[in-house]
Structure formats: structure tokens, C-alpha cells
Short mmCIF file of C-alpha atoms in Angstrom, two decimals:
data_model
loop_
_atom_site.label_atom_id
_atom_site.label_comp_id
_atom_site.label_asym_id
_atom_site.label_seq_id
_atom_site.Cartn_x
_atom_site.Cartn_y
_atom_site.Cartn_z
CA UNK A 1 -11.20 120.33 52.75
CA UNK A 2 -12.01 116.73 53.70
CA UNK A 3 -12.86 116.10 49.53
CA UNK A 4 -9.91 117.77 48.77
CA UNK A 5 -7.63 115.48 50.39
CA UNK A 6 -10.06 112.40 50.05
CA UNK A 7 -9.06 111.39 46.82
CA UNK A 8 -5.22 110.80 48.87
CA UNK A 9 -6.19 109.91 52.43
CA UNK A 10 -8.67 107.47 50.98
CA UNK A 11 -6.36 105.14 49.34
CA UNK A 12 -4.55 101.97 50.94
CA UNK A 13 -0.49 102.30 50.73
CA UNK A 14 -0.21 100.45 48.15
CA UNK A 15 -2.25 102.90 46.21
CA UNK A 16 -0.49 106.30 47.34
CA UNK A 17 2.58 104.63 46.46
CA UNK A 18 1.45 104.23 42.86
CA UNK A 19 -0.28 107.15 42.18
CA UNK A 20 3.58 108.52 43.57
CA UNK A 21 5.28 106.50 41.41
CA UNK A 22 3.13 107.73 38.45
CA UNK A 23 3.06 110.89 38.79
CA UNK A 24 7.03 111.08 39.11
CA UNK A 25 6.95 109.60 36.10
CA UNK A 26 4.94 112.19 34.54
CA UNK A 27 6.57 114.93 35.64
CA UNK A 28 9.97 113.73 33.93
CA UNK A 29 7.99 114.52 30.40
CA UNK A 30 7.54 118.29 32.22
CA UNK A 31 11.21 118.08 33.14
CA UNK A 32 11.99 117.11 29.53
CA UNK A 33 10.73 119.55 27.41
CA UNK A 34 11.48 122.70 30.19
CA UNK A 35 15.67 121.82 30.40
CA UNK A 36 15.59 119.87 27.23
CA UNK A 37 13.14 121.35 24.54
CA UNK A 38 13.62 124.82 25.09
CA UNK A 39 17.63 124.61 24.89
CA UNK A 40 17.33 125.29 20.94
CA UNK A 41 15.56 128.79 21.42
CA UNK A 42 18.77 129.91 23.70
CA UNK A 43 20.33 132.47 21.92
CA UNK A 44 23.23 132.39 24.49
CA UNK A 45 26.09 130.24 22.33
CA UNK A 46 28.35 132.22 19.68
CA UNK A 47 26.54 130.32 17.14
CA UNK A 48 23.17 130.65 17.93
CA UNK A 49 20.38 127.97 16.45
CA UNK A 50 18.10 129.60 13.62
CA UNK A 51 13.95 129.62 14.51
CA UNK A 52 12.80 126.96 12.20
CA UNK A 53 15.45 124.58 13.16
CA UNK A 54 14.90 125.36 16.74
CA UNK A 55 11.62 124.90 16.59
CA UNK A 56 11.59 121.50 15.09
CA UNK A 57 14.13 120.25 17.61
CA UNK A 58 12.06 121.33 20.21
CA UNK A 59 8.79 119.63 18.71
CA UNK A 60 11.27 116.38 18.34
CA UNK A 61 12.15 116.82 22.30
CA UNK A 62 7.77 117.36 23.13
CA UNK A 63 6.91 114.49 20.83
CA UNK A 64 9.91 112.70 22.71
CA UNK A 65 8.59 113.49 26.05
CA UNK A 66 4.87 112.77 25.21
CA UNK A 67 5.82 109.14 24.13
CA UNK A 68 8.04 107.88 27.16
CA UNK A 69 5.39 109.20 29.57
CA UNK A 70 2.72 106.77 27.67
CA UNK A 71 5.25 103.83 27.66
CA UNK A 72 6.19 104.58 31.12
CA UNK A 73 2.00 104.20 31.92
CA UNK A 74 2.32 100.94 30.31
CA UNK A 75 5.10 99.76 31.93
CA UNK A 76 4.10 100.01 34.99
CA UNK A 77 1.07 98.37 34.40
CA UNK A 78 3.26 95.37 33.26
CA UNK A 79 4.53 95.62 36.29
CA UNK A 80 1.39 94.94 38.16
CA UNK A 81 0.17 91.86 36.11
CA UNK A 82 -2.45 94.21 34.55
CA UNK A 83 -1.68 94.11 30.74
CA UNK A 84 1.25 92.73 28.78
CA UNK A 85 4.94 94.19 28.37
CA UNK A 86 4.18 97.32 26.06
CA UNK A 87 6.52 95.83 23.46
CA UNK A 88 5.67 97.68 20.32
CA UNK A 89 5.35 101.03 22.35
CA UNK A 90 9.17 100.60 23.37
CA UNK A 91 10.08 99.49 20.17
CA UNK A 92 8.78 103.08 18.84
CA UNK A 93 10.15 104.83 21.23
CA UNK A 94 13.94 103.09 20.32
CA UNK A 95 13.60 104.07 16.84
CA UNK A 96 12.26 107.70 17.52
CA UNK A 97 15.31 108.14 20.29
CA UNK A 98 17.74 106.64 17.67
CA UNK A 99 16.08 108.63 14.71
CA UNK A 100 16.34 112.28 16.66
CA UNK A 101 19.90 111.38 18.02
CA UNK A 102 21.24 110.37 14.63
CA UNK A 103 19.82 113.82 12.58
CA UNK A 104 21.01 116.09 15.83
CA UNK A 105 24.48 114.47 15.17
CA UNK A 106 24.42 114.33 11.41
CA UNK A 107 23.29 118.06 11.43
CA UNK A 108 26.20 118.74 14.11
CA UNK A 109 28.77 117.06 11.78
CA UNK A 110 27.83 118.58 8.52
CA UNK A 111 27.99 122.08 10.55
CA UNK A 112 24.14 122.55 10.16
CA UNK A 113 23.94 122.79 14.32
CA UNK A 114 27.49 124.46 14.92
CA UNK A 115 26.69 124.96 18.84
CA UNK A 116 27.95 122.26 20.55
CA UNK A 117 25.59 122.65 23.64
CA UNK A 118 22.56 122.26 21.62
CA UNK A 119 22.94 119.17 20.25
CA UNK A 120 24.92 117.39 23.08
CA UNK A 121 21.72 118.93 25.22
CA UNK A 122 19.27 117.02 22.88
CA UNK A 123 21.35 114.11 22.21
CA UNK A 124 21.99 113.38 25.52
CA UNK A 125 18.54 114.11 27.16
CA UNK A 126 16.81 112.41 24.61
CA UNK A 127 18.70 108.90 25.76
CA UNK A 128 18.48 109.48 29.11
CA UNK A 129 15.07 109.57 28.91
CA UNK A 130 14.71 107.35 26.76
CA UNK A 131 16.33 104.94 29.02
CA UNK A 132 14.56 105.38 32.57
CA UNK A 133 11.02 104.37 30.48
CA UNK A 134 12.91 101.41 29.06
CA UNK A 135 14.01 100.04 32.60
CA UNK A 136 10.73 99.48 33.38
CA UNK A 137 10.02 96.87 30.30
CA UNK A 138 12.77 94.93 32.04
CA UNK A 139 12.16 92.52 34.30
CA UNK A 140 15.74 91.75 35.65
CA UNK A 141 17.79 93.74 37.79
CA UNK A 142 21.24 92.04 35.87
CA UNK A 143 19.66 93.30 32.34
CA UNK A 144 19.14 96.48 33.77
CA UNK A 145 23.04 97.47 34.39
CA UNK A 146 23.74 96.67 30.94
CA UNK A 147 20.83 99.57 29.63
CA UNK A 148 23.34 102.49 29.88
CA UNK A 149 26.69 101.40 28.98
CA UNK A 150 24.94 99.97 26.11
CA UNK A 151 23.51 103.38 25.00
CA UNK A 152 26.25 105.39 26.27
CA UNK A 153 28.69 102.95 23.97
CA UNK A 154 26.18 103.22 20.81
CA UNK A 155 25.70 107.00 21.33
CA UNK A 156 29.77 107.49 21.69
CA UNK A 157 30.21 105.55 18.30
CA UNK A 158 27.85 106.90 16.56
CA UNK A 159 29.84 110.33 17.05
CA UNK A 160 32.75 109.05 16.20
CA UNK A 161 31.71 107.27 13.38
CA UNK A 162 30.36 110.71 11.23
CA UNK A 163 33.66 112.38 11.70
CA UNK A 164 33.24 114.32 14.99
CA UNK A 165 35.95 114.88 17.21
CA UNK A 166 36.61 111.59 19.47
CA UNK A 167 36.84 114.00 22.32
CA UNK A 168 33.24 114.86 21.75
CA UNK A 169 32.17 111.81 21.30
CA UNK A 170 33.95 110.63 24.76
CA UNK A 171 31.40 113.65 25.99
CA UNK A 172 28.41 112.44 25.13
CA UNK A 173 29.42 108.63 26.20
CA UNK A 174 30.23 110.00 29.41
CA UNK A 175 27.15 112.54 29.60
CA UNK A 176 24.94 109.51 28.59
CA UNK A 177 26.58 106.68 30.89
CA UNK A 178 26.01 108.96 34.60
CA UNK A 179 22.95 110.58 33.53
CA UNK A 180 21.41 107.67 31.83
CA UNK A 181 22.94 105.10 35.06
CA UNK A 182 21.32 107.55 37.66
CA UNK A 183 17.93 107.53 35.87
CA UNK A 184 18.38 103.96 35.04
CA UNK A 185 18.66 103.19 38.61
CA UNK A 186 16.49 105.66 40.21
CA UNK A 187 13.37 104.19 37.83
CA UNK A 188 14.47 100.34 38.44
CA UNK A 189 13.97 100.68 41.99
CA UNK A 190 10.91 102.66 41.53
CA UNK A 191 9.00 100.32 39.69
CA UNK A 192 10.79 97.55 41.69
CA UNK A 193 9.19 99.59 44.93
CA UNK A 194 5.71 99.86 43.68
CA UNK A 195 5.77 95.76 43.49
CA UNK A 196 6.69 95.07 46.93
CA UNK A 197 4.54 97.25 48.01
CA UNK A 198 1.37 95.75 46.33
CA UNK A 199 2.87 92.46 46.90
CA UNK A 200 2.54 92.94 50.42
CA UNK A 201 -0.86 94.57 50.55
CA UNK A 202 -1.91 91.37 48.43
CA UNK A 203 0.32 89.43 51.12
CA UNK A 204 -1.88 90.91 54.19
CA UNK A 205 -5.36 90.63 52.86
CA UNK A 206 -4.27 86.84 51.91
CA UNK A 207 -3.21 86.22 55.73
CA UNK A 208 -6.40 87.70 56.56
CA UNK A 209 -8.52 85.44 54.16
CA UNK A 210 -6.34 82.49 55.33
CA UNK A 211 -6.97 82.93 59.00
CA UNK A 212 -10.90 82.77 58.54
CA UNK A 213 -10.37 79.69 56.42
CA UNK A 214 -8.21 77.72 58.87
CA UNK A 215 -10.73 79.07 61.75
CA UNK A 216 -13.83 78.00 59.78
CA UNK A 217 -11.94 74.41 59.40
CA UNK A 218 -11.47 74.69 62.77
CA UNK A 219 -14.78 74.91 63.36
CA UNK A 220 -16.21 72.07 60.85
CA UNK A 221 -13.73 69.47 62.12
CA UNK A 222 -15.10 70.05 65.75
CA UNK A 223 -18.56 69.39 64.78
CA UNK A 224 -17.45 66.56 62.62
CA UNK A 225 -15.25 64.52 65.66
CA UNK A 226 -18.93 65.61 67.82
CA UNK A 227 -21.42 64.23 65.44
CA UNK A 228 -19.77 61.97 62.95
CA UNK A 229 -19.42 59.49 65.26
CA UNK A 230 -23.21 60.13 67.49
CA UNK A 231 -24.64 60.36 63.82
CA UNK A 232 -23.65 57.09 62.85
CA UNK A 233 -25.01 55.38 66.27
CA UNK A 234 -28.47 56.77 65.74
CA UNK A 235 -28.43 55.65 62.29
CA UNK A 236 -27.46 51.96 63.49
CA UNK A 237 -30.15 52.18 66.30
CA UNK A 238 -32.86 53.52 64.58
CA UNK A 239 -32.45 50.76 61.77
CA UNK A 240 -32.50 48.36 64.54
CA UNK A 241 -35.57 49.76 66.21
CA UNK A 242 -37.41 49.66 62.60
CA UNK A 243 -36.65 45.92 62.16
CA UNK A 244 -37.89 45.64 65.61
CA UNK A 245 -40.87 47.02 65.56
CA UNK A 246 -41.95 45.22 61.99
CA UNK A 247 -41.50 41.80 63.98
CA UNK A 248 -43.74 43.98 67.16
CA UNK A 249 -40.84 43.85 69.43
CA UNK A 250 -41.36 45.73 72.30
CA UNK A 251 -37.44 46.01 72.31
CA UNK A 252 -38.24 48.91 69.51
CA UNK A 253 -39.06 50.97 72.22
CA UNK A 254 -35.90 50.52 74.53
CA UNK A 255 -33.59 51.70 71.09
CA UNK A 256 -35.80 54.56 70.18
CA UNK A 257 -35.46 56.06 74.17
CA UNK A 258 -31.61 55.11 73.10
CA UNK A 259 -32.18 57.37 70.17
CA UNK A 260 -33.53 60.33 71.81
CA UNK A 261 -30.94 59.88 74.40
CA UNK A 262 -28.06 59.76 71.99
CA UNK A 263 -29.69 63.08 69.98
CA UNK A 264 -30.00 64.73 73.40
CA UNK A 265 -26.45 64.67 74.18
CA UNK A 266 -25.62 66.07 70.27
CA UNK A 267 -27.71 68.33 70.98
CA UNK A 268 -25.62 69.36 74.46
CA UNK A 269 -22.17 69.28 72.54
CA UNK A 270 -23.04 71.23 69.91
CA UNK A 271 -24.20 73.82 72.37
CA UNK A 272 -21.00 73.14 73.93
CA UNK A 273 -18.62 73.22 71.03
CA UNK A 274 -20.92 76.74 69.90
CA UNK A 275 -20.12 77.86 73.12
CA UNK A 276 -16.24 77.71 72.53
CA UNK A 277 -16.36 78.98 69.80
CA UNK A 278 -18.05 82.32 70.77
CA UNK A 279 -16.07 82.84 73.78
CA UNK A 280 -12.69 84.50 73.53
CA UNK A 281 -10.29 84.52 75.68
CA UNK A 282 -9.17 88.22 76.82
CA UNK A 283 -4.89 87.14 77.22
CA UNK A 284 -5.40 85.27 73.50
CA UNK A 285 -6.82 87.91 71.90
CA UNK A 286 -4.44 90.13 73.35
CA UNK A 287 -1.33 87.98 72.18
CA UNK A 288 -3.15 87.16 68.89
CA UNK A 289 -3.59 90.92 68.16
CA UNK A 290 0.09 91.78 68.98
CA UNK A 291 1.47 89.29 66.27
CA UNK A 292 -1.30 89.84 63.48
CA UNK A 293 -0.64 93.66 63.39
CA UNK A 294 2.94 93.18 63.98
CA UNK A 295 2.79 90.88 60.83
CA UNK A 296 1.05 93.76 58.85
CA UNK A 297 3.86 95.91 60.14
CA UNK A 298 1.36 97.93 62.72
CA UNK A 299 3.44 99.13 65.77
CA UNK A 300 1.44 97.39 68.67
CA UNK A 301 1.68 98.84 72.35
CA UNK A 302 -0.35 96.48 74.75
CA UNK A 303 -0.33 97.69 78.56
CA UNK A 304 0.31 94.17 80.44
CA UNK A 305 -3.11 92.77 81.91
CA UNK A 306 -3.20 93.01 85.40
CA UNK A 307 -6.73 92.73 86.23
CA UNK A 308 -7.85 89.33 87.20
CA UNK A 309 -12.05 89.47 85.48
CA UNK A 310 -14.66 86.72 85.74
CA UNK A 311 -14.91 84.52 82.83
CA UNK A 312 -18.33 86.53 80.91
CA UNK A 313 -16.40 89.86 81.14
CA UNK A 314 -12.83 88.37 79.72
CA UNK A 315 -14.93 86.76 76.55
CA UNK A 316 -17.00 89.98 75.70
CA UNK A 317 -13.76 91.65 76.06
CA UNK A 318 -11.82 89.47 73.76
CA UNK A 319 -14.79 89.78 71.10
CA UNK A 320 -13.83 94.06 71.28
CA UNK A 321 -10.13 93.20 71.21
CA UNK A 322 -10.85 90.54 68.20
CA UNK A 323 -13.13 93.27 66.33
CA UNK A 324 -11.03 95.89 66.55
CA UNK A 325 -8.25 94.50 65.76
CA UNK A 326 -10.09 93.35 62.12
CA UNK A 327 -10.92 97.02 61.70
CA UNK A 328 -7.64 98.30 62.12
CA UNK A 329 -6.48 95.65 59.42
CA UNK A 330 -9.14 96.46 56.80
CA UNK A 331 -10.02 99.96 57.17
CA UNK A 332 -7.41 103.32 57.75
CA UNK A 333 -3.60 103.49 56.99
CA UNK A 334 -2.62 102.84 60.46
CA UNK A 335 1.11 102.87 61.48
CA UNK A 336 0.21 102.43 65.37
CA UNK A 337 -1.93 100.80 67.70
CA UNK A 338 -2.00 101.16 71.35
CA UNK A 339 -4.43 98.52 73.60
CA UNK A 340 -5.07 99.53 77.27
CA UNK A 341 -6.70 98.02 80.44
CA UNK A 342 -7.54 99.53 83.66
CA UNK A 343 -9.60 99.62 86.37
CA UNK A 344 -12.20 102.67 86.82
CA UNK A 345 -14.92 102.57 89.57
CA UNK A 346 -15.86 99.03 89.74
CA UNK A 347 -15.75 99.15 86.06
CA UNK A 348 -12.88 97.96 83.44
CA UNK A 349 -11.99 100.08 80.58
CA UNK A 350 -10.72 98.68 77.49
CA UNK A 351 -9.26 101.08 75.16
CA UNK A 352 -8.14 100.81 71.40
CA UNK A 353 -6.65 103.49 69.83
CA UNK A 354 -5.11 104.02 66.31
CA UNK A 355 -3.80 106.09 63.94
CA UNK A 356 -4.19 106.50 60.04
CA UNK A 357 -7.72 107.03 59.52
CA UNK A 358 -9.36 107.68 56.28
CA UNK A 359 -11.08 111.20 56.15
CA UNK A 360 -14.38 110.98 55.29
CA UNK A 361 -14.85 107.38 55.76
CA UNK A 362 -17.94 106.60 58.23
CA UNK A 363 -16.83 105.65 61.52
CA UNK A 364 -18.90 104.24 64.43
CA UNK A 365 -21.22 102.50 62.55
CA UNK A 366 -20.32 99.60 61.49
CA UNK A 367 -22.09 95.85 61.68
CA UNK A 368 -19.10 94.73 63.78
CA UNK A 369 -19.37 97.22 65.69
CA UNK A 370 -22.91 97.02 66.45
CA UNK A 371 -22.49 93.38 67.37
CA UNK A 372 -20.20 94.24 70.25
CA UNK A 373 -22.56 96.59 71.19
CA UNK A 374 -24.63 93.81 71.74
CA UNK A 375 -22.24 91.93 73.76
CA UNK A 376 -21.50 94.51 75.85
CA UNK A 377 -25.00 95.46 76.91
CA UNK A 378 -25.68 91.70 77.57
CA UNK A 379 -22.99 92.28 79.92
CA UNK A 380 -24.47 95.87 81.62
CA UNK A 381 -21.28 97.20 79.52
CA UNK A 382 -20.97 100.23 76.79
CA UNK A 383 -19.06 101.04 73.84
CA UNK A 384 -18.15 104.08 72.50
CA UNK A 385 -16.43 104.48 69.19
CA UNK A 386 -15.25 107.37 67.42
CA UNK A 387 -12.67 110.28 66.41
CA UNK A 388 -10.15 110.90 68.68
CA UNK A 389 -6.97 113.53 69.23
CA UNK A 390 -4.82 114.35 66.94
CA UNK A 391 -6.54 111.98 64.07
CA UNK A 392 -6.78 108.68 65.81
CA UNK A 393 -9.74 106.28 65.96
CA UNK A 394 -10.78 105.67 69.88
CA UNK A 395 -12.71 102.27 70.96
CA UNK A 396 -13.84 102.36 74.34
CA UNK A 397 -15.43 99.35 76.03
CA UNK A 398 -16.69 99.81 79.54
CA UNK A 399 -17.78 96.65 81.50
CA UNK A 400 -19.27 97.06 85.29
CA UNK A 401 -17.53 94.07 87.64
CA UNK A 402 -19.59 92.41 90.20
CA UNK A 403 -17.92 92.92 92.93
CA UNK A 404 -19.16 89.16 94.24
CA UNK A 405 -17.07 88.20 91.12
CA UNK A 406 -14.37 90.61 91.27
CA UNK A 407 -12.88 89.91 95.12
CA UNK A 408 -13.19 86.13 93.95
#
């Protein structure tokens, strides 16, 4: 069952809503030729279409149907920045729309097609059509109100022009102008919905990317402002103490314990600006997870913290909020999140549990995941990670509290 769905459950939202969007598209050419191409073959009208003629009309409609599905494909891939506006393709499909209207009406007005159903039927659905694949080449929403009225107005006097009553030819202006405007519209804001929705999966990754950069220059400006300046002392000193010792100075030796004293206490900050920036705190995290799945419009439910921990327990557990709040970005579908802490025999249980997970996908396992595994048992503290009811993902971090530390 699991590959049967995978090839849907697997993709972001982004991609279901394309492969949706597609698909809809492809069904219209189904749509097309079942109310469209098989009108002709209805015997039901007094004047009933002949078998050769019906048959060619309905090979016009397929041929029809075939031809906006492909320029539909390639619309919507100009769409997405992936290839250019299918210009030529549209172009064809114009003249074969215009082509099929103009012979259905000619044969209508010389009497060729007497029933009046028929060819309004083709006339009219081959426009329509023909006009919710041409939205899509359009990038404006302005230029897209004037698609219809345009067609319904050419279609209308076209009628009218080949002698056909002017009442007829209101008919198919009309027929055109709602069915053509709903399709028109419904397609426009299709294709205008697939966008926004990979704009804003390209959006979220981007935030993500951006917060590691501004965290790694974070990072390199500390270690700059801590050894730019200690750098550029034992430079200076140890030039000093090599001019020294040339003229046998015993002075050389005073700068060079200078030296190692100045490295020494490098050496400490480093540690110490490391040190900061492996620690989280538990309250941050907390906070920081709250807005960054809120901004990736997650639904995040954080129980208020009102355990007071020691400082070793807080960090490790910031590290588990921090790391599973990445995986809940990058991997799944979620739509919710809930984050819970509580007490349990001496212990504190951190719990993150979401929604939207990918069948098949391995869970568990993961090098993130492994590192807090790490943390935790530096700690005395577990982690458990997997399934959980009704087709959530469960992280479970349980850290013992010395009780020394815990009454403090």
C-alpha cells in the first residue's frame, strides 16, 4: 500500500499541488472529446449529422483536445521559470481553433450542418478550450479579462458576417463569453496558485539557508573580535623578542613568556566562545521554534515551561528542541506541531510531536538524530524517536535531574 501512495505522500506541497494542477488540466482534453467530440454521432436532432462528416468533426474536436493539453504542459512550465513561453505552440493552436470554428460555421451557413446544436456544440467548445490553455501564456491578470470578450466578440461576428441569423450569432457570443470567462478564470487562478505555492516553498528553504548563514557570521565575527586583536599582539611581541634575541637580550625571554601567555588566554576564549556556541538555551529555542514554524505556516502548540532545570540539562534540551524543529522543516508535510514539558520521576520529558509524515521515508535514523543521542547520554538522558498515533512523528527526550540540582 505504502508504494502505492508513495509516489503522493512523498512529495513536498508544492509538488502535490502541481501534479493537481496538471492533471486537471489533462482531464479537460478527456472532458473535451466525451461532451464535445461525440456530439456529431447524436442522432437525436431532426436533422441528424451524416457518418463521414461526423466523424471528421469529431477527429477535429480529438486533434483539438490533444493540442491544448500539450500547450497547457508548456505553459505551465513557463510558469515555473523552466522553459520559455510556448509561443509557436499557442500560435498553432489559434489558427487550428479559428480554422475548425470557421468550416463548422461555413458548413452551418451553406446548410451542409443543418442542426444547430452540433455546430454551436463544436464551435463553442472548441473556444472555450481553446481559451483556458491560452490564459496560461499570459502573464497579467488585466490581459487576461480581455481573453473572452475578445473571442466571444470575434466568434459572434464571424456568424454574423456569413449570413446566419444575428440571433444565433448573439448565441454563440453569449455561449462563448460565460463558458469561455468561467474557464478563463478558473485556469488563471490555477496557474496563478501553483506559483505561490512554489514561491513559498522556494521562500522557506531560502529562510532556512539564510538563518545558517547569518548564524555562521555570527560565529566568524566572534572569533574575529577574540583573536584579531590577541593575533596581532603576538605578532608585535614575537617580532620584538626576535630582534631581541639577535642583539642576546635576555629581555627575549620576558616577551616570549608574554607570548605564551597571550596564546594561553586565545586559547581559553576560544574554548569559551565554542562553548556558547554549543549551548542552547531551552526558553530560546522554545521561542525560536514557535516563530520559525509559524513562519512556514506550521501550527505550533508549546505547553508553557514551568520547570526550573540546571544549566547542562536546559542546553541538551535546547539542542532536541533546535533538531527537531530542523526536521520538521525539511522532512514530512506537517500542518502541526505540538512541544511538551513535564516532570516524570525525577526525570523531565521533552516531547515533539508532528503530523504529515512521508510514508516510507526512514525515520529514527538520522545523523541529527544520532548526535542528540549523544548529548543526551552525556547527560544519563535517552531519546526515542519514531511513529506515533494516528500518523504523527514522536521525539521523546528523557533527562534524569539531580536532585542536588533540582531543589536548587
Amino acid at each position: 500500500m505504502s508504494r502505492l501512495t508513495g509516489w503522493w505522500s512523498g512529495r513536498s506541497t508544492a509538488a502535490k499541488v502541481e501534479l493537481y494542477t496538471r492533471w486537471s488540466f489533462h482531464f479537460f482534453t478527456v472532458i473535451e472529446i466525451g461532451a464535445i467530440g461525440l456530439v456529431p454521432f447524436s442522432n437525436a436532432g431532426d436533422h441528424p449529422v451524416g457518418a463521414p462528416l461526423a466523424l471528421a468533426l469529431s477527429l477535429l474536436v480529438c486533434g483539438h483536445a490533444v493540442l491544448t493539453a500539450v500547450l497547457s504542459s508548456r505553459a505551465l512550465d513557463w510558469a515555473l521559470d523552466r522553459r520559455d513561453r510556448p509561443v509557436r505552440l499557442a500560435t498553432a493552436l489559434i489558427a487550428l481553433t479559428a480554422a475548425g470554428a470557421l468550416i463548422v460555421i461555413a458548413l452551418r451557413a451553406t446548410g451542409v450542418l443543418a442542426d444547430i446544436s452540433v455546430a454551436a456544440a463544436v464551435v463553442t467548445g472548441l473556444v472555450t478550450f481553446t481559451l483556458g490553455s491560452l490564459v496560461l501564456c499570459v502573464r497579467r491578470p488585466r490581459r487576461m479579462l480581455y481573453v473572452a470578450p475578445v473571442a466571444a466578440l470575434a466568434t459572434g461576428a464571424a456568424v454574423a458576417a456569413m449570413g446566419i441569423d444575428p440571433g444565433e450569432a448573439l448565441g454563440y457570443a453569449v455561449g462563448i463569453l460565460m463558458g469561455g470567462g468561467g474557464l478563463v478564470a478558473a485556469c488563471g487562478f490555477s496557474g496563478w496558485l501553483m506559483k505561490m505555492v512554489w514561491e513559498l516553498e522556494r521562500s522557506r528553504d531560502l529562510k532556512a539557508r539564510l538563518a545558517v548563514a547569518e548564524e555562521r557570521l555570527r560565529f566568524g565575527r566572534d572569533l574575529h573580535d577574540v583573536m584579531g586583536r590577541n593575533l596581532s599582539v603576538i605578532a608585535l611581541k614575537s617580532e620584538l623578542a626576535v630582534q631581541l634575541a639577535r642583539r642576546e637580550r635576555p629581555e627575549a625571554v620576558d616577551q616570549m613568556i608574554e607570548v605564551q601567555r597571550i596564546a594561553q588566554e586565545s586559547q581559553r576564549e576560544v574554548r569559551d566562545v565554542v562553548r556558547g556556541y554549543r549551548e542552547a538555551d531551552l526558553r530560546v529555542e522554545l521561542e525560536g521554534a514557535r516563530g520559525v514554524l509559524g513562519a512556514a505556516g506550521i501550527d505550533c502548540a508549546i505547553d508553557p515551561v514551568t520547570v526550573e532545570l540546571p544549566g547542562t540539562v536546559q542546553s541538551v534540551l535546547g539542542w532536541v528542541v533546535r533538531e527537531t524543529t530542523t526536521n520538521v522543516l525539511r522532512h514530512g508535510d506537517a500542518k502541526r506541531c505540538a512541544i511538551s514539558l513535564r516532570e516524570k520521576d525525577g526525570s523531565v520529558l521533552l516531547t515533539v510531536r508532528n503530523d504529515g509524515v512521508r510514508e516510507g521515508a526512514a525515520m529514527g535514523h538520522g545523523s541529527g538524530l544520532a548526535g542528540l543521542r549523544e548529548r543526551l547520554a552525556a547527560v544519563d538522558g535517552t531519546l526515542e524517536a519514531g511513529p506515533g498515533d494516528g500518523g504523527t512523528f514522536r521525539v521523546a527526550a528523557l533527562v534524569p535531574v539531580p536532585r542536588s540540582e533540582a531543589t536548587a
